[in-house]
């Protein structure tokens, strides 16, 4: 009887499903039969110049298949403080709902979005958007230089066929503040923002005074836990209300029992928001 060689994709599927995993045409695989559950998405890396600070590692991936005309829409994913992005691997007992960040990456890739996850200057530092020395002088920050280089690399095709006219940003905590920064310092570059457990670009913790916002501020979704004591819900509220006051598009999802974390609902909410703003 002849030996039958299964295509690697089918073989991988049978092995994964035999281990209680989910599998489909996806960059990601999830194993839930043992605890902690694990989720891993394939990834690539690229080093982007950050001036005197050297180069920063950027972790990224594009969806399976052929890119649409104009390239893949791209979601910039900004991490929280004290975190370095090495890969796209997550487990269910990670702090701050980290597993759901993995589910977000999975949802974005499966939904046809490239995901680009840059790193802040060092693992011990947050994004510089609300650092006292840069909050009102952001163009002097290393982040400003780095992010301009990153956007240039996206536009020139270094991450593959990405659509620079369909850029989105999301992030948690420090990364959420940095997502807001996209509206303030990079006008016209982003179609929509999704801010998790954070507020306006220059705010910190419980204090948040929000100035008049630019008329081209991207549509912004807020996802926030009402039991968040690190970035209180009440510090996000002035930002949301300022957008409403100025007639700018915004939406708010409050998690009644949620703390300072990604939620199970976050991936679907972010993907839906981005899809609604092509």
PDB file of C-alpha atoms in Angstrom:
ATOM      1  CA  UNK A   1       0.000   0.000   0.000  1.00  0.00           C
ATOM      2  CA  UNK A   2       1.499   3.358  -0.988  1.00  0.00           C
ATOM      3  CA  UNK A   3       2.488   5.869   1.638  1.00  0.00           C
ATOM      4  CA  UNK A   4       0.315   8.972   1.648  1.00  0.00           C
ATOM      5  CA  UNK A   5       2.074  12.214   2.542  1.00  0.00           C
ATOM      6  CA  UNK A   6      -0.374  14.724   3.930  1.00  0.00           C
ATOM      7  CA  UNK A   7       0.151  18.361   3.016  1.00  0.00           C
ATOM      8  CA  UNK A   8       1.830  20.094   5.921  1.00  0.00           C
ATOM      9  CA  UNK A   9      -1.184  22.318   6.534  1.00  0.00           C
ATOM     10  CA  UNK A  10      -3.509  19.304   6.857  1.00  0.00           C
ATOM     11  CA  UNK A  11      -1.003  17.407   8.977  1.00  0.00           C
ATOM     12  CA  UNK A  12      -0.561  20.400  11.260  1.00  0.00           C
ATOM     13  CA  UNK A  13      -4.301  20.715  11.578  1.00  0.00           C
ATOM     14  CA  UNK A  14      -4.768  17.077  12.545  1.00  0.00           C
ATOM     15  CA  UNK A  15      -2.001  17.247  15.120  1.00  0.00           C
ATOM     16  CA  UNK A  16      -3.292  20.449  16.649  1.00  0.00           C
ATOM     17  CA  UNK A  17      -6.891  19.336  16.784  1.00  0.00           C
ATOM     18  CA  UNK A  18      -5.784  16.105  18.399  1.00  0.00           C
ATOM     19  CA  UNK A  19      -4.327  18.203  21.205  1.00  0.00           C
ATOM     20  CA  UNK A  20      -7.502  20.164  21.813  1.00  0.00           C
ATOM     21  CA  UNK A  21      -6.414  23.040  19.630  1.00  0.00           C
ATOM     22  CA  UNK A  22      -8.335  25.238  17.265  1.00  0.00           C
ATOM     23  CA  UNK A  23      -7.067  25.441  13.699  1.00  0.00           C
ATOM     24  CA  UNK A  24      -8.195  27.048  10.503  1.00  0.00           C
ATOM     25  CA  UNK A  25      -6.581  29.121   7.775  1.00  0.00           C
ATOM     26  CA  UNK A  26      -4.787  31.300  10.270  1.00  0.00           C
ATOM     27  CA  UNK A  27      -1.385  32.566  11.313  1.00  0.00           C
ATOM     28  CA  UNK A  28      -2.290  31.557  14.862  1.00  0.00           C
ATOM     29  CA  UNK A  29      -2.819  28.337  16.812  1.00  0.00           C
ATOM     30  CA  UNK A  30      -4.472  27.967  20.206  1.00  0.00           C
ATOM     31  CA  UNK A  31      -4.274  25.054  22.625  1.00  0.00           C
ATOM     32  CA  UNK A  32      -6.944  25.025  25.308  1.00  0.00           C
ATOM     33  CA  UNK A  33      -6.926  21.386  26.421  1.00  0.00           C
ATOM     34  CA  UNK A  34      -4.320  22.089  29.106  1.00  0.00           C
ATOM     35  CA  UNK A  35      -3.837  24.992  31.485  1.00  0.00           C
ATOM     36  CA  UNK A  36      -2.628  27.566  31.031  1.00  0.00           C
ATOM     37  CA  UNK A  37      -4.087  27.782  27.546  1.00  0.00           C
ATOM     38  CA  UNK A  38      -1.612  28.991  24.948  1.00  0.00           C
ATOM     39  CA  UNK A  39      -1.941  31.076  21.823  1.00  0.00           C
ATOM     40  CA  UNK A  40       0.841  31.620  19.328  1.00  0.00           C
ATOM     41  CA  UNK A  41       0.901  33.524  16.061  1.00  0.00           C
ATOM     42  CA  UNK A  42       3.784  33.379  13.620  1.00  0.00           C
ATOM     43  CA  UNK A  43       5.734  36.599  13.361  1.00  0.00           C
ATOM     44  CA  UNK A  44       8.594  38.442  11.726  1.00  0.00           C
ATOM     45  CA  UNK A  45      10.874  41.147  13.090  1.00  0.00           C
ATOM     46  CA  UNK A  46      12.447  44.270  11.690  1.00  0.00           C
ATOM     47  CA  UNK A  47      14.866  46.747  13.283  1.00  0.00           C
ATOM     48  CA  UNK A  48      13.902  50.401  12.835  1.00  0.00           C
ATOM     49  CA  UNK A  49      16.323  53.257  13.418  1.00  0.00           C
ATOM     50  CA  UNK A  50      15.778  55.264  16.594  1.00  0.00           C
ATOM     51  CA  UNK A  51      18.540  57.839  16.210  1.00  0.00           C
ATOM     52  CA  UNK A  52      21.057  58.012  19.044  1.00  0.00           C
ATOM     53  CA  UNK A  53      19.199  55.185  20.809  1.00  0.00           C
ATOM     54  CA  UNK A  54      20.177  52.762  18.044  1.00  0.00           C
ATOM     55  CA  UNK A  55      17.533  50.510  16.574  1.00  0.00           C
ATOM     56  CA  UNK A  56      14.291  49.220  18.029  1.00  0.00           C
ATOM     57  CA  UNK A  57      12.805  45.805  17.397  1.00  0.00           C
ATOM     58  CA  UNK A  58       9.403  45.719  15.718  1.00  0.00           C
ATOM     59  CA  UNK A  59       7.401  42.480  15.708  1.00  0.00           C
ATOM     60  CA  UNK A  60       4.889  42.111  12.897  1.00  0.00           C
ATOM     61  CA  UNK A  61       2.877  39.793  10.693  1.00  0.00           C
ATOM     62  CA  UNK A  62       0.609  40.037   7.657  1.00  0.00           C
ATOM     63  CA  UNK A  63      -2.504  37.931   7.019  1.00  0.00           C
ATOM     64  CA  UNK A  64      -2.471  34.789   4.933  1.00  0.00           C
ATOM     65  CA  UNK A  65      -3.285  35.088   1.260  1.00  0.00           C
ATOM     66  CA  UNK A  66      -2.889  37.768  -1.359  1.00  0.00           C
ATOM     67  CA  UNK A  67      -2.981  41.376  -0.252  1.00  0.00           C
ATOM     68  CA  UNK A  68      -5.933  43.438  -1.497  1.00  0.00           C
ATOM     69  CA  UNK A  69      -5.461  46.287  -3.948  1.00  0.00           C
ATOM     70  CA  UNK A  70      -3.635  49.020  -2.089  1.00  0.00           C
ATOM     71  CA  UNK A  71      -2.166  46.604   0.449  1.00  0.00           C
ATOM     72  CA  UNK A  72      -3.248  45.205   3.798  1.00  0.00           C
ATOM     73  CA  UNK A  73      -4.795  47.623   6.279  1.00  0.00           C
ATOM     74  CA  UNK A  74      -2.425  47.829   9.237  1.00  0.00           C
ATOM     75  CA  UNK A  75      -3.032  47.955  12.985  1.00  0.00           C
ATOM     76  CA  UNK A  76      -0.288  49.472  15.130  1.00  0.00           C
ATOM     77  CA  UNK A  77      -0.309  47.741  18.521  1.00  0.00           C
ATOM     78  CA  UNK A  78       1.360  49.666  21.348  1.00  0.00           C
ATOM     79  CA  UNK A  79       2.292  47.687  24.463  1.00  0.00           C
ATOM     80  CA  UNK A  80       1.867  48.791  28.065  1.00  0.00           C
ATOM     81  CA  UNK A  81       4.669  49.894  30.393  1.00  0.00           C
ATOM     82  CA  UNK A  82       7.310  47.436  31.649  1.00  0.00           C
ATOM     83  CA  UNK A  83       6.735  45.139  28.683  1.00  0.00           C
ATOM     84  CA  UNK A  84       8.944  44.170  25.755  1.00  0.00           C
ATOM     85  CA  UNK A  85       7.431  42.591  22.646  1.00  0.00           C
ATOM     86  CA  UNK A  86       9.590  39.619  21.680  1.00  0.00           C
ATOM     87  CA  UNK A  87       7.016  37.557  19.795  1.00  0.00           C
ATOM     88  CA  UNK A  88       3.299  36.874  19.432  1.00  0.00           C
ATOM     89  CA  UNK A  89       3.025  34.079  22.031  1.00  0.00           C
ATOM     90  CA  UNK A  90       0.623  34.319  24.968  1.00  0.00           C
ATOM     91  CA  UNK A  91      -0.748  32.168  27.789  1.00  0.00           C
ATOM     92  CA  UNK A  92      -3.949  32.451  29.770  1.00  0.00           C
ATOM     93  CA  UNK A  93      -2.374  33.274  33.143  1.00  0.00           C
ATOM     94  CA  UNK A  94      -0.516  36.365  31.911  1.00  0.00           C
ATOM     95  CA  UNK A  95      -1.135  39.528  33.954  1.00  0.00           C
ATOM     96  CA  UNK A  96      -3.252  42.421  32.736  1.00  0.00           C
ATOM     97  CA  UNK A  97      -5.288  40.172  30.456  1.00  0.00           C
ATOM     98  CA  UNK A  98      -2.293  39.589  28.216  1.00  0.00           C
ATOM     99  CA  UNK A  99      -3.894  36.506  26.689  1.00  0.00           C
ATOM    100  CA  UNK A 100      -6.590  38.701  25.194  1.00  0.00           C
ATOM    101  CA  UNK A 101      -3.927  40.804  23.529  1.00  0.00           C
ATOM    102  CA  UNK A 102      -2.969  37.596  21.773  1.00  0.00           C
ATOM    103  CA  UNK A 103      -6.622  37.051  20.859  1.00  0.00           C
ATOM    104  CA  UNK A 104      -6.679  40.584  19.471  1.00  0.00           C
ATOM    105  CA  UNK A 105      -3.675  39.854  17.268  1.00  0.00           C
ATOM    106  CA  UNK A 106      -5.337  36.640  16.115  1.00  0.00           C
ATOM    107  CA  UNK A 107      -8.591  38.445  15.355  1.00  0.00           C
ATOM    108  CA  UNK A 108      -6.864  41.206  13.431  1.00  0.00           C
ATOM    109  CA  UNK A 109      -4.767  38.836  11.328  1.00  0.00           C
ATOM    110  CA  UNK A 110      -7.710  36.550  10.609  1.00  0.00           C
ATOM    111  CA  UNK A 111      -9.785  39.651   9.830  1.00  0.00           C
ATOM    112  CA  UNK A 112      -7.373  40.836   7.150  1.00  0.00           C
ATOM    113  CA  UNK A 113      -5.239  43.344   9.068  1.00  0.00           C
ATOM    114  CA  UNK A 114      -1.471  43.363   9.273  1.00  0.00           C
ATOM    115  CA  UNK A 115      -0.275  43.812  12.856  1.00  0.00           C
ATOM    116  CA  UNK A 116       2.806  45.909  13.631  1.00  0.00           C
ATOM    117  CA  UNK A 117       3.948  45.934  17.277  1.00  0.00           C
ATOM    118  CA  UNK A 118       6.891  48.273  17.977  1.00  0.00           C
ATOM    119  CA  UNK A 119       8.774  48.553  21.245  1.00  0.00           C
ATOM    120  CA  UNK A 120       9.227  51.534  23.523  1.00  0.00           C
ATOM    121  CA  UNK A 121      12.749  52.760  24.143  1.00  0.00           C
ATOM    122  CA  UNK A 122      13.544  50.218  26.882  1.00  0.00           C
ATOM    123  CA  UNK A 123      11.611  47.551  28.758  1.00  0.00           C
ATOM    124  CA  UNK A 124      11.662  49.699  31.902  1.00  0.00           C
ATOM    125  CA  UNK A 125      10.242  52.759  30.183  1.00  0.00           C
ATOM    126  CA  UNK A 126       6.760  53.606  29.011  1.00  0.00           C
ATOM    127  CA  UNK A 127       6.079  55.410  25.769  1.00  0.00           C
ATOM    128  CA  UNK A 128       7.264  58.999  26.007  1.00  0.00           C
ATOM    129  CA  UNK A 129       3.931  60.583  25.069  1.00  0.00           C
ATOM    130  CA  UNK A 130       3.111  61.668  28.638  1.00  0.00           C
ATOM    131  CA  UNK A 131       6.617  61.903  30.099  1.00  0.00           C
ATOM    132  CA  UNK A 132       6.910  65.309  31.838  1.00  0.00           C
ATOM    133  CA  UNK A 133       9.827  66.435  29.686  1.00  0.00           C
ATOM    134  CA  UNK A 134       8.056  65.599  26.415  1.00  0.00           C
ATOM    135  CA  UNK A 135       4.328  65.972  27.040  1.00  0.00           C
ATOM    136  CA  UNK A 136       4.350  69.551  25.721  1.00  0.00           C
ATOM    137  CA  UNK A 137       7.466  69.201  23.536  1.00  0.00           C
ATOM    138  CA  UNK A 138       6.882  65.824  21.938  1.00  0.00           C
ATOM    139  CA  UNK A 139       8.845  66.524  18.770  1.00  0.00           C
ATOM    140  CA  UNK A 140      12.032  66.443  20.863  1.00  0.00           C
ATOM    141  CA  UNK A 141      11.330  62.900  22.037  1.00  0.00           C
ATOM    142  CA  UNK A 142      13.054  59.832  20.682  1.00  0.00           C
ATOM    143  CA  UNK A 143       9.624  58.274  20.169  1.00  0.00           C
ATOM    144  CA  UNK A 144       8.702  60.990  17.671  1.00  0.00           C
ATOM    145  CA  UNK A 145      11.816  60.271  15.616  1.00  0.00           C
ATOM    146  CA  UNK A 146      11.333  56.522  15.843  1.00  0.00           C
ATOM    147  CA  UNK A 147       7.642  56.558  14.942  1.00  0.00           C
ATOM    148  CA  UNK A 148       8.252  58.755  11.906  1.00  0.00           C
ATOM    149  CA  UNK A 149      10.871  56.248  10.786  1.00  0.00           C
ATOM    150  CA  UNK A 150       8.414  53.419  11.430  1.00  0.00           C
ATOM    151  CA  UNK A 151       5.685  55.075   9.355  1.00  0.00           C
ATOM    152  CA  UNK A 152       8.219  55.687   6.609  1.00  0.00           C
ATOM    153  CA  UNK A 153       9.162  52.006   6.624  1.00  0.00           C
ATOM    154  CA  UNK A 154       5.487  51.046   6.333  1.00  0.00           C
ATOM    155  CA  UNK A 155       5.004  53.428   3.401  1.00  0.00           C
ATOM    156  CA  UNK A 156       8.113  52.150   1.588  1.00  0.00           C
ATOM    157  CA  UNK A 157       7.042  48.499   1.799  1.00  0.00           C
ATOM    158  CA  UNK A 158       9.599  47.217   4.302  1.00  0.00           C
ATOM    159  CA  UNK A 159       6.833  45.364   6.168  1.00  0.00           C
ATOM    160  CA  UNK A 160       5.307  44.007   2.969  1.00  0.00           C
ATOM    161  CA  UNK A 161       2.323  45.309   1.008  1.00  0.00           C
ATOM    162  CA  UNK A 162       0.650  47.505   3.637  1.00  0.00           C
ATOM    163  CA  UNK A 163      -1.876  50.255   2.984  1.00  0.00           C
ATOM    164  CA  UNK A 164      -0.588  53.456   4.591  1.00  0.00           C
ATOM    165  CA  UNK A 165      -3.970  55.051   3.882  1.00  0.00           C
ATOM    166  CA  UNK A 166      -5.621  52.536   6.199  1.00  0.00           C
ATOM    167  CA  UNK A 167      -3.615  52.730   9.411  1.00  0.00           C
ATOM    168  CA  UNK A 168      -5.176  52.081  12.819  1.00  0.00           C
ATOM    169  CA  UNK A 169      -3.771  52.226  16.343  1.00  0.00           C
ATOM    170  CA  UNK A 170      -4.591  50.461  19.578  1.00  0.00           C
ATOM    171  CA  UNK A 171      -2.849  49.804  22.863  1.00  0.00           C
ATOM    172  CA  UNK A 172      -3.259  49.327  26.579  1.00  0.00           C
ATOM    173  CA  UNK A 173      -2.178  51.608  29.432  1.00  0.00           C
ATOM    174  CA  UNK A 174       0.953  53.455  28.258  1.00  0.00           C
ATOM    175  CA  UNK A 175       0.217  52.069  24.805  1.00  0.00           C
ATOM    176  CA  UNK A 176      -3.283  53.493  25.018  1.00  0.00           C
ATOM    177  CA  UNK A 177      -1.923  56.944  25.785  1.00  0.00           C
ATOM    178  CA  UNK A 178       0.422  56.470  22.846  1.00  0.00           C
ATOM    179  CA  UNK A 179      -2.538  55.572  20.647  1.00  0.00           C
ATOM    180  CA  UNK A 180      -4.038  58.946  21.571  1.00  0.00           C
ATOM    181  CA  UNK A 181      -0.735  60.553  20.625  1.00  0.00           C
ATOM    182  CA  UNK A 182      -1.336  59.409  17.037  1.00  0.00           C
ATOM    183  CA  UNK A 183      -4.246  61.871  16.838  1.00  0.00           C
ATOM    184  CA  UNK A 184      -2.273  64.737  18.354  1.00  0.00           C
ATOM    185  CA  UNK A 185       1.132  64.525  16.666  1.00  0.00           C
ATOM    186  CA  UNK A 186       0.545  62.508  13.497  1.00  0.00           C
ATOM    187  CA  UNK A 187      -2.520  64.148  11.927  1.00  0.00           C
ATOM    188  CA  UNK A 188      -4.158  62.435   8.994  1.00  0.00           C
ATOM    189  CA  UNK A 189      -2.274  59.156   9.367  1.00  0.00           C
ATOM    190  CA  UNK A 190      -4.896  57.069  11.194  1.00  0.00           C
ATOM    191  CA  UNK A 191      -8.416  55.993  10.267  1.00  0.00           C
ATOM    192  CA  UNK A 192      -9.463  55.065  13.813  1.00  0.00           C
ATOM    193  CA  UNK A 193      -8.109  54.511  17.333  1.00  0.00           C
ATOM    194  CA  UNK A 194      -9.002  52.017  20.069  1.00  0.00           C
ATOM    195  CA  UNK A 195      -7.771  53.022  23.533  1.00  0.00           C
ATOM    196  CA  UNK A 196      -7.717  50.351  26.250  1.00  0.00           C
ATOM    197  CA  UNK A 197      -7.326  51.378  29.912  1.00  0.00           C
ATOM    198  CA  UNK A 198      -5.879  54.806  29.127  1.00  0.00           C
ATOM    199  CA  UNK A 199      -6.801  58.371  28.244  1.00  0.00           C
ATOM    200  CA  UNK A 200      -5.505  61.472  26.474  1.00  0.00           C
ATOM    201  CA  UNK A 201      -1.922  61.592  25.173  1.00  0.00           C
ATOM    202  CA  UNK A 202      -0.474  63.815  27.914  1.00  0.00           C
ATOM    203  CA  UNK A 203      -2.433  62.539  30.914  1.00  0.00           C
ATOM    204  CA  UNK A 204      -1.111  60.277  33.676  1.00  0.00           C
ATOM    205  CA  UNK A 205      -3.040  58.163  36.180  1.00  0.00           C
ATOM    206  CA  UNK A 206      -6.048  59.850  37.731  1.00  0.00           C
ATOM    207  CA  UNK A 207      -5.360  63.388  36.508  1.00  0.00           C
ATOM    208  CA  UNK A 208      -6.529  64.296  33.022  1.00  0.00           C
ATOM    209  CA  UNK A 209      -7.114  67.773  31.638  1.00  0.00           C
ATOM    210  CA  UNK A 210      -8.067  67.484  27.977  1.00  0.00           C
ATOM    211  CA  UNK A 211      -7.545  70.525  25.730  1.00  0.00           C
ATOM    212  CA  UNK A 212      -9.462  71.339  22.569  1.00  0.00           C
ATOM    213  CA  UNK A 213      -8.941  68.475  20.143  1.00  0.00           C
ATOM    214  CA  UNK A 214      -7.975  68.702  16.469  1.00  0.00           C
ATOM    215  CA  UNK A 215     -10.924  68.704  14.082  1.00  0.00           C
ATOM    216  CA  UNK A 216      -9.470  65.695  12.264  1.00  0.00           C
ATOM    217  CA  UNK A 217      -9.147  63.580  15.424  1.00  0.00           C
ATOM    218  CA  UNK A 218      -9.762  59.975  14.286  1.00  0.00           C
ATOM    219  CA  UNK A 219     -12.885  58.124  15.458  1.00  0.00           C
ATOM    220  CA  UNK A 220     -11.964  56.765  18.882  1.00  0.00           C
ATOM    221  CA  UNK A 221     -13.198  53.762  20.849  1.00  0.00           C
ATOM    222  CA  UNK A 222     -12.563  53.616  24.592  1.00  0.00           C
ATOM    223  CA  UNK A 223     -12.522  50.276  26.433  1.00  0.00           C
ATOM    224  CA  UNK A 224     -12.180  50.737  30.179  1.00  0.00           C
ATOM    225  CA  UNK A 225     -12.795  48.831  33.390  1.00  0.00           C
ATOM    226  CA  UNK A 226     -14.854  50.560  36.038  1.00  0.00           C
ATOM    227  CA  UNK A 227     -12.663  48.954  38.714  1.00  0.00           C
ATOM    228  CA  UNK A 228      -9.404  50.195  37.199  1.00  0.00           C
ATOM    229  CA  UNK A 229      -7.437  51.832  40.042  1.00  0.00           C
ATOM    230  CA  UNK A 230      -4.272  52.409  37.982  1.00  0.00           C
ATOM    231  CA  UNK A 231      -5.903  54.513  35.288  1.00  0.00           C
ATOM    232  CA  UNK A 232      -9.314  55.266  36.797  1.00  0.00           C
ATOM    233  CA  UNK A 233     -12.379  55.240  34.573  1.00  0.00           C
ATOM    234  CA  UNK A 234     -12.947  58.857  35.597  1.00  0.00           C
ATOM    235  CA  UNK A 235      -9.644  59.892  33.982  1.00  0.00           C
ATOM    236  CA  UNK A 236     -10.844  58.570  30.617  1.00  0.00           C
ATOM    237  CA  UNK A 237     -14.242  60.246  30.891  1.00  0.00           C
ATOM    238  CA  UNK A 238     -13.076  63.847  30.161  1.00  0.00           C
ATOM    239  CA  UNK A 239     -11.460  62.681  26.903  1.00  0.00           C
ATOM    240  CA  UNK A 240     -14.605  60.862  25.795  1.00  0.00           C
ATOM    241  CA  UNK A 241     -16.760  63.841  26.750  1.00  0.00           C
ATOM    242  CA  UNK A 242     -14.493  66.303  24.933  1.00  0.00           C
ATOM    243  CA  UNK A 243     -14.866  64.277  21.736  1.00  0.00           C
ATOM    244  CA  UNK A 244     -18.637  64.286  22.161  1.00  0.00           C
ATOM    245  CA  UNK A 245     -18.664  68.025  22.889  1.00  0.00           C
ATOM    246  CA  UNK A 246     -16.742  68.754  19.696  1.00  0.00           C
ATOM    247  CA  UNK A 247     -18.993  66.495  17.626  1.00  0.00           C
ATOM    248  CA  UNK A 248     -16.200  64.002  16.927  1.00  0.00           C
ATOM    249  CA  UNK A 249     -16.992  60.327  16.536  1.00  0.00           C
ATOM    250  CA  UNK A 250     -16.409  58.216  19.621  1.00  0.00           C
ATOM    251  CA  UNK A 251     -17.738  55.180  21.445  1.00  0.00           C
ATOM    252  CA  UNK A 252     -17.272  53.849  24.978  1.00  0.00           C
ATOM    253  CA  UNK A 253     -17.386  50.294  26.305  1.00  0.00           C
ATOM    254  CA  UNK A 254     -17.284  50.147  30.105  1.00  0.00           C
ATOM    255  CA  UNK A 255     -16.527  46.797  31.748  1.00  0.00           C
ATOM    256  CA  UNK A 256     -18.395  46.829  35.107  1.00  0.00           C
ATOM    257  CA  UNK A 257     -16.066  44.366  36.860  1.00  0.00           C
ATOM    258  CA  UNK A 258     -12.978  45.133  34.799  1.00  0.00           C
ATOM    259  CA  UNK A 259      -9.661  46.312  36.170  1.00  0.00           C
ATOM    260  CA  UNK A 260      -6.521  47.495  34.412  1.00  0.00           C
ATOM    261  CA  UNK A 261      -6.432  44.827  31.731  1.00  0.00           C
ATOM    262  CA  UNK A 262      -7.490  43.624  28.335  1.00  0.00           C
ATOM    263  CA  UNK A 263     -10.913  41.952  28.524  1.00  0.00           C
ATOM    264  CA  UNK A 264     -12.412  38.958  26.750  1.00  0.00           C
ATOM    265  CA  UNK A 265     -14.594  41.463  24.915  1.00  0.00           C
ATOM    266  CA  UNK A 266     -11.682  43.646  23.769  1.00  0.00           C
ATOM    267  CA  UNK A 267     -10.607  41.766  20.607  1.00  0.00           C
ATOM    268  CA  UNK A 268     -14.070  41.767  19.071  1.00  0.00           C
ATOM    269  CA  UNK A 269     -14.731  45.388  20.002  1.00  0.00           C
ATOM    270  CA  UNK A 270     -11.479  46.620  18.466  1.00  0.00           C
ATOM    271  CA  UNK A 271     -11.888  44.612  15.265  1.00  0.00           C
ATOM    272  CA  UNK A 272     -15.471  45.789  14.828  1.00  0.00           C
ATOM    273  CA  UNK A 273     -14.457  49.424  15.364  1.00  0.00           C
ATOM    274  CA  UNK A 274     -11.698  49.223  12.787  1.00  0.00           C
ATOM    275  CA  UNK A 275     -13.984  47.453  10.304  1.00  0.00           C
ATOM    276  CA  UNK A 276     -16.516  50.260  10.671  1.00  0.00           C
ATOM    277  CA  UNK A 277     -13.923  52.818   9.562  1.00  0.00           C
ATOM    278  CA  UNK A 278     -12.425  51.572   6.289  1.00  0.00           C
TER     279      UNK A 278
END
